[in-house]
């Protein structure tokens, strides 16, 4: 008798939308399957390309009793949070993507190794890191210099690891600073300048470690210097994990190109094979106020930069109007740079304003269809966050019609 080939879901899968995405990624990778009695197991009816299933799948722990690449990647984690593996945890950025979902979406929209994906609202760089792990190139754009720094450090530091480690001691604060005897906000900058580090990747790495310490001290009242020292060590440990896992799985890493820029003025000079992004959820989160401590520490004048952030301009009902105008420009640009016949994924949630739910999602569909996209799929993503508070978001998959 021929032995049955099985697929097992990862232990962390708990939501219906994850099961929906798991099925879609199997379809996209050409597997013919059925769900067996045990809901966490699937039976493969035709084998297809087992090696590519093992290499690419996001929601499965085993394929034919062998661990998937993602099982090993997810395990390379210096934090207690299951989705903060490798460098994903660098900086506690609010509203980041679930990385496993991005890996699945890259499969679902059929992106191949060597192709290029754009995320024009790259935020903390989740799309860029997930592309990199699958050998996919990524262009990431954000208006926030802090987001550009986070995304660069997450994806570019691996190359610089041999230079980062020996530089570590130069960046360690003097004893007087550790005990809080000097102004922590400025002293590290001065120290670093004195050392004149030339390499941008090394400079960025330590600068981000400082920003994490600023965030820890502003939001969690942690001691700035202790947090800096702790985070530098943990960041280096994560880079070492990344190096090990890339060698073990023989990963061919994708190239990343992270730029500071405004999506409304997007001009890449070339087409991309996919877009995966999550724009600001209307006026839900003020990205300037939210990261004010770090942006200030980086030397930015908040009033000077805030007007370019979508969803922050104006007040009251005017805010919605400006948001919609800005996003229409953004979707037009996204449509222009996408190759025909390819997909654009927008993850968005509705927001509440003066106790009323604002249908942001409906507006996204209207605007995207107005610029030429066709909605192919709408997946409801209901999750339960802290204190079991329900968060409802939508994964909207649009297609740019083939010519
Ligand atoms: C929902 S967040 C993206 C989070 C991201 N998906 C992640 O995993 O971290 C939206 C991002 O849009 C950026 N943004 C706001 N206005 C922008 C503009 N005009 N051009 C480009 N990015 C902008 C914000 O800085 C913010 O990082």
Short mmCIF file of C-alpha atoms and ligand atoms in Angstrom, two decimals:
data_model
loop_
_atom_site.label_atom_id
_atom_site.label_comp_id
_atom_site.label_asym_id
_atom_site.label_seq_id
_atom_site.Cartn_x
_atom_site.Cartn_y
_atom_site.Cartn_z
CA UNK A 1 0.00 0.00 0.00
CA UNK A 2 1.25 3.51 -0.82
CA UNK A 3 1.95 5.52 2.32
CA UNK A 4 -0.38 8.51 2.74
CA UNK A 5 1.31 11.90 2.53
CA UNK A 6 0.24 14.36 5.18
CA UNK A 7 0.63 18.02 6.00
CA UNK A 8 0.38 19.35 9.56
CA UNK A 9 -0.47 22.92 10.52
CA UNK A 10 1.83 24.89 12.83
CA UNK A 11 0.89 24.74 16.51
CA UNK A 12 0.22 28.51 16.64
CA UNK A 13 -2.58 28.46 14.04
CA UNK A 14 -5.84 29.34 15.78
CA UNK A 15 -7.92 31.69 13.61
CA UNK A 16 -10.28 30.95 10.73
CA UNK A 17 -8.53 33.40 8.42
CA UNK A 18 -5.28 31.49 8.95
CA UNK A 19 -6.93 28.27 7.84
CA UNK A 20 -8.33 30.10 4.79
CA UNK A 21 -4.86 31.40 3.91
CA UNK A 22 -3.32 27.96 4.53
CA UNK A 23 -5.66 26.43 1.95
CA UNK A 24 -5.03 29.23 -0.53
CA UNK A 25 -1.26 28.85 -0.28
CA UNK A 26 -1.55 25.12 -0.93
CA UNK A 27 -3.71 25.82 -3.99
CA UNK A 28 -1.25 28.42 -5.23
CA UNK A 29 1.68 26.02 -4.85
CA UNK A 30 -0.19 23.39 -6.88
CA UNK A 31 -1.00 20.89 -4.11
CA UNK A 32 -4.12 18.76 -4.33
CA UNK A 33 -5.30 18.11 -0.77
CA UNK A 34 -8.19 17.42 1.57
CA UNK A 35 -8.63 18.24 5.24
CA UNK A 36 -8.83 15.07 7.33
CA UNK A 37 -10.89 14.46 10.46
CA UNK A 38 -8.28 16.02 12.61
CA UNK A 39 -8.65 19.67 11.57
CA UNK A 40 -4.95 20.32 12.01
CA UNK A 41 -4.00 17.74 9.41
CA UNK A 42 -4.35 17.70 5.64
CA UNK A 43 -3.97 14.74 3.32
CA UNK A 44 -2.12 15.26 0.05
CA UNK A 45 -3.92 13.54 -2.83
CA UNK A 46 -1.24 14.16 -5.39
CA UNK A 47 2.33 14.75 -4.36
CA UNK A 48 3.14 17.67 -6.69
CA UNK A 49 6.44 19.30 -5.82
CA UNK A 50 7.08 18.29 -2.21
CA UNK A 51 10.41 20.13 -2.09
CA UNK A 52 8.79 23.45 -3.00
CA UNK A 53 5.99 22.92 -0.44
CA UNK A 54 8.60 22.33 2.25
CA UNK A 55 10.58 25.36 1.17
CA UNK A 56 7.76 27.89 0.83
CA UNK A 57 4.74 27.06 3.01
CA UNK A 58 3.97 29.45 5.86
CA UNK A 59 1.20 27.78 7.84
CA UNK A 60 2.50 24.21 7.88
CA UNK A 61 4.87 22.61 10.35
CA UNK A 62 5.49 19.36 8.45
CA UNK A 63 5.16 18.08 4.90
CA UNK A 64 5.26 14.32 4.60
CA UNK A 65 6.64 14.08 8.19
CA UNK A 66 9.53 16.46 7.44
CA UNK A 67 9.76 19.92 8.97
CA UNK A 68 9.20 22.87 6.66
CA UNK A 69 11.81 25.65 6.34
CA UNK A 70 9.43 27.95 8.17
CA UNK A 71 9.39 25.65 11.20
CA UNK A 72 13.15 26.21 11.63
CA UNK A 73 12.90 29.94 10.84
CA UNK A 74 10.15 30.53 13.42
CA UNK A 75 12.20 28.66 16.03
CA UNK A 76 15.19 31.03 15.58
CA UNK A 77 13.76 33.49 18.06
CA UNK A 78 15.34 35.50 20.89
CA UNK A 79 11.93 36.64 22.22
CA UNK A 80 8.96 34.90 23.82
CA UNK A 81 6.58 36.02 21.08
CA UNK A 82 6.11 33.38 18.40
CA UNK A 83 6.08 35.87 15.50
CA UNK A 84 9.10 37.94 16.52
CA UNK A 85 11.75 35.56 15.17
CA UNK A 86 15.10 36.59 13.66
CA UNK A 87 15.20 40.40 13.37
CA UNK A 88 11.41 40.95 13.34
CA UNK A 89 11.45 42.10 16.97
CA UNK A 90 13.83 45.05 16.37
CA UNK A 91 11.88 48.07 17.68
CA UNK A 92 8.43 47.77 19.30
CA UNK A 93 6.54 49.27 16.35
CA UNK A 94 2.77 49.47 16.81
CA UNK A 95 0.59 47.92 14.12
CA UNK A 96 3.04 45.66 12.38
CA UNK A 97 2.04 42.77 10.13
CA UNK A 98 2.00 39.19 11.27
CA UNK A 99 5.05 37.88 9.35
CA UNK A 100 3.58 34.41 8.78
CA UNK A 101 0.63 36.01 6.97
CA UNK A 102 3.02 37.87 4.64
CA UNK A 103 4.87 34.66 3.78
CA UNK A 104 1.54 33.00 2.95
CA UNK A 105 0.40 36.00 0.86
CA UNK A 106 3.64 35.92 -1.14
CA UNK A 107 2.78 32.31 -1.99
CA UNK A 108 -0.86 33.07 -2.72
CA UNK A 109 -0.08 35.86 -5.18
CA UNK A 110 2.48 33.63 -6.90
CA UNK A 111 5.69 35.59 -6.38
CA UNK A 112 8.75 33.64 -7.52
CA UNK A 113 12.34 33.80 -6.33
CA UNK A 114 14.11 36.73 -8.00
CA UNK A 115 10.91 38.73 -8.61
CA UNK A 116 10.28 42.09 -6.92
CA UNK A 117 7.57 43.09 -4.46
CA UNK A 118 6.78 46.65 -3.40
CA UNK A 119 5.50 47.73 0.00
CA UNK A 120 4.94 51.50 -0.28
CA UNK A 121 4.03 51.75 3.44
CA UNK A 122 6.86 49.56 4.68
CA UNK A 123 6.52 50.58 8.37
CA UNK A 124 8.75 48.32 10.43
CA UNK A 125 9.89 46.25 7.44
CA UNK A 126 7.89 43.03 7.87
CA UNK A 127 7.30 42.60 4.12
CA UNK A 128 10.97 43.26 3.37
CA UNK A 129 12.26 40.61 5.79
CA UNK A 130 9.73 38.00 4.66
CA UNK A 131 10.63 38.62 1.00
CA UNK A 132 14.32 38.38 1.82
CA UNK A 133 13.83 34.96 3.43
CA UNK A 134 12.13 33.61 0.28
CA UNK A 135 14.75 35.00 -2.13
CA UNK A 136 12.33 37.69 -3.34
CA UNK A 137 13.54 41.25 -3.88
CA UNK A 138 11.68 44.00 -2.05
CA UNK A 139 11.37 47.75 -2.46
CA UNK A 140 10.14 49.32 0.76
CA UNK A 141 9.12 52.96 1.06
CA UNK A 142 8.02 54.99 4.05
CA UNK A 143 7.66 58.66 4.86
CA UNK A 144 8.95 58.09 8.38
CA UNK A 145 12.74 58.21 8.79
CA UNK A 146 12.34 55.99 11.84
CA UNK A 147 10.58 53.30 9.76
CA UNK A 148 13.30 53.52 7.12
CA UNK A 149 15.92 52.99 9.83
CA UNK A 150 14.05 50.00 11.36
CA UNK A 151 13.47 48.34 7.97
CA UNK A 152 17.07 48.83 6.88
CA UNK A 153 18.55 47.47 10.08
CA UNK A 154 16.30 44.39 10.03
CA UNK A 155 17.34 43.46 6.50
CA UNK A 156 20.82 44.91 6.01
CA UNK A 157 22.67 44.15 9.24
CA UNK A 158 23.46 40.53 8.45
CA UNK A 159 26.15 41.61 5.97
CA UNK A 160 27.61 43.96 8.55
CA UNK A 161 27.74 41.44 11.43
CA UNK A 162 31.52 40.92 11.19
CA UNK A 163 31.95 44.70 11.64
CA UNK A 164 29.19 45.14 14.23
CA UNK A 165 30.59 42.72 16.79
CA UNK A 166 34.03 44.30 17.14
CA UNK A 167 32.49 47.80 17.24
CA UNK A 168 30.18 46.85 20.09
CA UNK A 169 32.52 47.89 22.89
CA UNK A 170 33.03 51.36 21.37
CA UNK A 171 29.31 51.95 21.69
CA UNK A 172 28.91 50.67 25.20
CA UNK A 173 28.15 53.59 27.49
CA UNK A 174 30.72 54.60 30.05
CA UNK A 175 30.07 53.42 33.62
CA UNK A 176 28.88 56.85 34.70
CA UNK A 177 26.14 56.65 32.05
CA UNK A 178 25.04 53.17 33.06
CA UNK A 179 24.38 54.52 36.53
CA UNK A 180 22.42 57.42 35.13
CA UNK A 181 24.89 60.13 36.09
CA UNK A 182 24.79 61.81 32.74
CA UNK A 183 22.05 62.85 30.31
CA UNK A 184 21.24 59.64 28.43
CA UNK A 185 19.44 61.39 25.58
CA UNK A 186 22.51 63.02 24.11
CA UNK A 187 25.58 61.37 25.52
CA UNK A 188 25.52 58.27 23.34
CA UNK A 189 25.27 60.33 20.17
CA UNK A 190 28.30 62.33 21.24
CA UNK A 191 30.24 59.20 22.11
CA UNK A 192 29.44 57.61 18.82
CA UNK A 193 30.40 60.69 16.85
CA UNK A 194 33.70 60.72 18.68
CA UNK A 195 34.37 57.19 17.50
CA UNK A 196 33.62 58.18 13.88
CA UNK A 197 32.16 54.93 12.64
CA UNK A 198 32.29 55.05 8.85
CA UNK A 199 30.13 52.12 7.80
CA UNK A 200 26.46 53.14 7.40
CA UNK A 201 25.12 49.69 8.26
CA UNK A 202 27.10 49.62 11.51
CA UNK A 203 26.02 53.17 12.35
CA UNK A 204 22.37 52.34 11.64
CA UNK A 205 22.53 49.22 13.78
CA UNK A 206 23.65 51.10 16.90
CA UNK A 207 21.35 54.02 16.17
CA UNK A 208 18.36 51.65 16.13
CA UNK A 209 19.52 50.07 19.40
CA UNK A 210 19.38 53.59 20.85
CA UNK A 211 15.88 54.13 19.48
CA UNK A 212 14.69 50.89 21.07
CA UNK A 213 16.15 52.12 24.36
CA UNK A 214 14.38 55.47 23.92
CA UNK A 215 11.12 53.63 23.34
CA UNK A 216 11.70 51.34 26.34
CA UNK A 217 12.41 54.31 28.58
CA UNK A 218 9.49 56.45 27.26
CA UNK A 219 6.85 53.72 27.14
CA UNK A 220 7.94 51.20 29.74
CA UNK A 221 9.91 53.45 32.10
CA UNK A 222 13.00 51.27 31.70
CA UNK A 223 16.48 52.58 32.37
CA UNK A 224 17.82 53.87 29.05
CA UNK A 225 21.38 52.61 29.40
CA UNK A 226 20.46 49.17 30.72
CA UNK A 227 18.01 48.74 27.88
CA UNK A 228 20.61 49.84 25.31
CA UNK A 229 23.18 47.32 26.50
CA UNK A 230 20.59 44.53 26.75
CA UNK A 231 19.20 45.21 23.28
CA UNK A 232 22.57 45.41 21.54
CA UNK A 233 23.43 41.93 22.86
CA UNK A 234 20.05 40.51 21.91
CA UNK A 235 20.18 42.10 18.44
CA UNK A 236 23.60 40.55 17.82
CA UNK A 237 22.28 37.17 18.99
CA UNK A 238 19.40 37.50 16.49
CA UNK A 239 21.79 38.27 13.64
CA UNK A 240 23.80 35.19 14.56
CA UNK A 241 20.58 33.15 14.48
CA UNK A 242 19.84 34.57 11.04
CA UNK A 243 23.30 33.65 9.77
CA UNK A 244 22.96 30.10 11.11
CA UNK A 245 19.49 29.52 9.70
CA UNK A 246 20.44 30.92 6.27
CA UNK A 247 23.36 28.47 6.14
CA UNK A 248 21.37 25.49 7.49
CA UNK A 249 18.51 25.95 5.00
CA UNK A 250 20.80 27.11 2.20
CA UNK A 251 18.69 30.24 1.71
CA UNK A 252 19.36 32.49 -1.23
CA UNK A 253 18.38 35.83 0.30
CA UNK A 254 16.46 38.42 -1.71
CA UNK A 255 17.75 41.95 -2.18
CA UNK A 256 16.15 44.84 -0.32
CA UNK A 257 15.94 48.46 -1.30
CA UNK A 258 14.53 50.61 1.51
CA UNK A 259 13.91 54.28 0.75
CA UNK A 260 12.48 57.30 2.51
CA UNK A 261 9.73 58.68 0.31
CA UNK A 262 6.13 59.70 -0.21
CA UNK A 263 3.90 57.13 -1.89
CA UNK A 264 1.92 59.95 -3.53
CA UNK A 265 5.05 60.82 -5.53
CA UNK A 266 6.15 57.25 -6.20
CA UNK A 267 8.40 56.91 -9.24
CA UNK A 268 10.32 53.65 -9.40
CA UNK A 269 11.26 53.80 -13.05
CA UNK A 270 10.36 50.11 -13.35
CA UNK A 271 7.49 47.70 -12.75
CA UNK A 272 7.11 45.28 -9.84
CA UNK A 273 5.56 41.80 -9.81
CA UNK A 274 3.51 42.27 -6.65
CA UNK A 275 2.43 44.71 -3.95
CA UNK A 276 1.68 43.79 -0.34
CA UNK A 277 0.95 46.66 1.99
CA UNK A 278 -1.02 48.09 4.84
CA UNK A 279 -1.69 51.84 4.58
CA UNK A 280 -2.49 53.93 7.65
CA UNK A 281 -5.98 52.88 8.79
CA UNK A 282 -7.58 56.18 7.97
CA UNK A 283 -7.01 58.43 10.95
CA UNK A 284 -6.79 55.59 13.50
CA UNK A 285 -3.18 55.97 14.58
CA UNK A 286 -1.07 59.10 14.61
CA UNK A 287 2.28 57.71 13.48
CA UNK A 288 4.06 60.96 14.30
CA UNK A 289 2.79 61.24 17.88
CA UNK A 290 3.22 57.52 18.41
CA UNK A 291 6.95 57.53 17.71
CA UNK A 292 7.56 61.13 18.79
CA UNK A 293 10.25 60.19 21.35
CA UNK A 294 12.36 58.34 18.73
CA UNK A 295 11.79 60.86 15.91
CA UNK A 296 12.84 63.70 18.22
CA UNK A 297 15.91 61.76 19.35
CA UNK A 298 16.82 61.34 15.67
CA UNK A 299 16.77 65.12 15.40
CA UNK A 300 13.49 65.65 13.51
CA UNK A 301 11.17 68.59 13.96
CA UNK A 302 7.78 66.90 14.28
CA UNK A 303 5.82 69.87 12.94
CA UNK A 304 8.09 69.97 9.93
CA UNK A 305 7.47 66.34 8.91
CA UNK A 306 3.93 65.63 10.06
CA UNK A 307 2.10 67.10 7.08
CA UNK A 308 3.48 64.45 4.74
CA UNK A 309 2.10 61.58 6.84
CA UNK A 310 -1.18 60.29 5.43
CA UNK A 311 -3.99 60.32 8.01
CA UNK A 312 -2.40 62.95 10.24
CA UNK A 313 -3.23 66.18 8.37
CA UNK A 314 -6.26 68.32 9.25
CA UNK A 315 -8.81 67.90 12.02
CA UNK A 316 -12.35 66.56 12.49
CA UNK A 317 -14.21 65.52 9.32
CA UNK A 318 -11.62 67.33 7.22
CA UNK A 319 -9.13 64.67 8.24
CA UNK A 320 -11.16 61.98 6.44
CA UNK A 321 -11.44 64.11 3.31
CA UNK A 322 -7.69 64.70 3.17
CA UNK A 323 -7.03 61.02 3.92
CA UNK A 324 -9.24 59.90 1.03
CA UNK A 325 -7.64 62.37 -1.38
CA UNK A 326 -4.15 61.20 -0.39
CA UNK A 327 -5.02 57.52 -0.64
CA UNK A 328 -6.54 57.90 -4.10
CA UNK A 329 -3.21 59.33 -5.28
CA UNK A 330 -1.42 56.44 -3.55
CA UNK A 331 -3.57 53.75 -5.23
CA UNK A 332 -3.06 55.41 -8.64
CA UNK A 333 0.70 55.22 -8.19
CA UNK A 334 0.51 51.62 -6.99
CA UNK A 335 -1.57 50.65 -10.04
CA UNK A 336 0.95 52.31 -12.38
CA UNK A 337 4.01 50.48 -11.03
CA UNK A 338 2.42 46.99 -10.94
CA UNK A 339 2.91 44.66 -13.89
CA UNK A 340 -0.36 43.77 -15.68
CA UNK A 341 -1.91 40.45 -14.61
CA UNK A 342 -0.34 40.71 -11.13
CA UNK A 343 -1.74 41.24 -7.63
CA UNK A 344 -1.87 43.98 -5.04
CA UNK A 345 -2.79 43.04 -1.45
CA UNK A 346 -4.11 45.72 0.90
CA UNK A 347 -4.61 44.90 4.59
CA UNK A 348 -6.91 47.39 6.29
CA UNK A 349 -9.32 47.71 9.19
CA UNK A 350 -12.38 49.86 9.77
CA UNK A 351 -12.02 52.65 12.32
CA UNK A 352 -14.32 54.15 14.92
CA UNK A 353 -14.83 57.92 14.95
CA UNK A 354 -17.10 59.52 17.55
CA UNK A 355 -18.46 56.05 18.40
CA UNK A 356 -19.42 55.36 14.78
CA UNK A 357 -17.72 52.69 12.66
CA UNK A 358 -16.22 54.27 9.54
CA UNK A 359 -16.23 51.90 6.55
CA UNK A 360 -12.59 52.38 5.55
CA UNK A 361 -12.56 49.02 3.82
CA UNK A 362 -15.47 49.87 1.51
CA UNK A 363 -13.73 53.09 0.55
CA UNK A 364 -10.49 51.21 -0.24
CA UNK A 365 -12.41 48.90 -2.59
CA UNK A 366 -14.15 51.87 -4.28
CA UNK A 367 -10.90 53.76 -4.74
CA UNK A 368 -8.86 50.77 -5.95
CA UNK A 369 -11.56 49.85 -8.48
CA UNK A 370 -11.72 53.47 -9.62
CA UNK A 371 -8.02 53.39 -10.53
CA UNK A 372 -8.38 50.08 -12.45
CA UNK A 373 -7.87 47.23 -9.96
CA UNK A 374 -10.38 44.35 -9.76
CA UNK A 375 -11.19 42.92 -6.32
CA UNK A 376 -10.48 39.16 -6.47
CA UNK A 377 -10.85 38.18 -2.82
CA UNK A 378 -11.85 39.70 0.49
CA UNK A 379 -10.77 37.75 3.57
CA UNK A 380 -12.09 38.76 6.95
CA UNK A 381 -9.36 38.71 9.55
CA UNK A 382 -10.84 38.64 13.02
CA UNK A 383 -8.36 38.32 15.83
CA UNK A 384 -8.48 38.73 19.57
CA UNK A 385 -5.84 40.99 21.04
CA UNK A 386 -4.95 42.07 24.54
CA UNK A 387 -7.76 41.51 27.09
CA UNK A 388 -9.65 39.57 24.38
CA UNK A 389 -10.53 42.75 22.51
CA UNK A 390 -11.77 41.91 19.02
CA UNK A 391 -9.92 43.44 16.10
CA UNK A 392 -11.44 43.13 12.66
CA UNK A 393 -9.34 43.68 9.58
CA UNK A 394 -9.65 42.70 5.94
CA UNK A 395 -7.18 41.25 3.49
CA UNK A 396 -8.16 42.63 0.10
CA UNK A 397 -6.56 40.95 -2.92
CA UNK A 398 -6.80 43.05 -6.09
CA UNK A 399 -5.67 42.15 -9.59
CA UNK A 400 -4.39 44.49 -12.25
CA UNK A 401 -6.13 43.07 -15.33
CA UNK A 402 -3.89 41.49 -17.95
CA UNK A 403 -3.68 43.60 -21.08
C1 LIG B 1 0.04 50.49 9.01
S1 LIG B 1 1.64 51.18 8.94
C2 LIG B 1 2.55 49.93 8.10
C3 LIG B 1 3.01 48.83 9.01
C4 LIG B 1 3.77 47.70 8.31
N1 LIG B 1 2.88 46.89 7.52
C5 LIG B 1 4.55 46.85 9.29
O1 LIG B 1 4.50 45.60 9.25
O2 LIG B 1 5.26 47.41 10.14
C6 LIG B 1 1.49 52.49 7.79
C7 LIG B 1 2.79 53.24 7.46
O3 LIG B 1 2.49 54.25 6.48
C8 LIG B 1 3.49 55.26 6.60
N2 LIG B 1 3.08 56.46 5.83
C9 LIG B 1 2.22 57.45 6.17
N3 LIG B 1 2.13 58.39 5.20
C10 LIG B 1 2.96 57.97 4.19
C11 LIG B 1 3.29 58.51 2.91
N4 LIG B 1 2.80 59.67 2.49
N5 LIG B 1 4.15 57.79 2.12
C12 LIG B 1 4.71 56.62 2.56
N6 LIG B 1 4.45 56.09 3.78
C13 LIG B 1 3.57 56.74 4.59
C14 LIG B 1 3.57 55.45 8.11
O4 LIG B 1 4.80 56.04 8.46
C15 LIG B 1 3.45 54.00 8.60
O5 LIG B 1 4.72 53.45 8.80
#
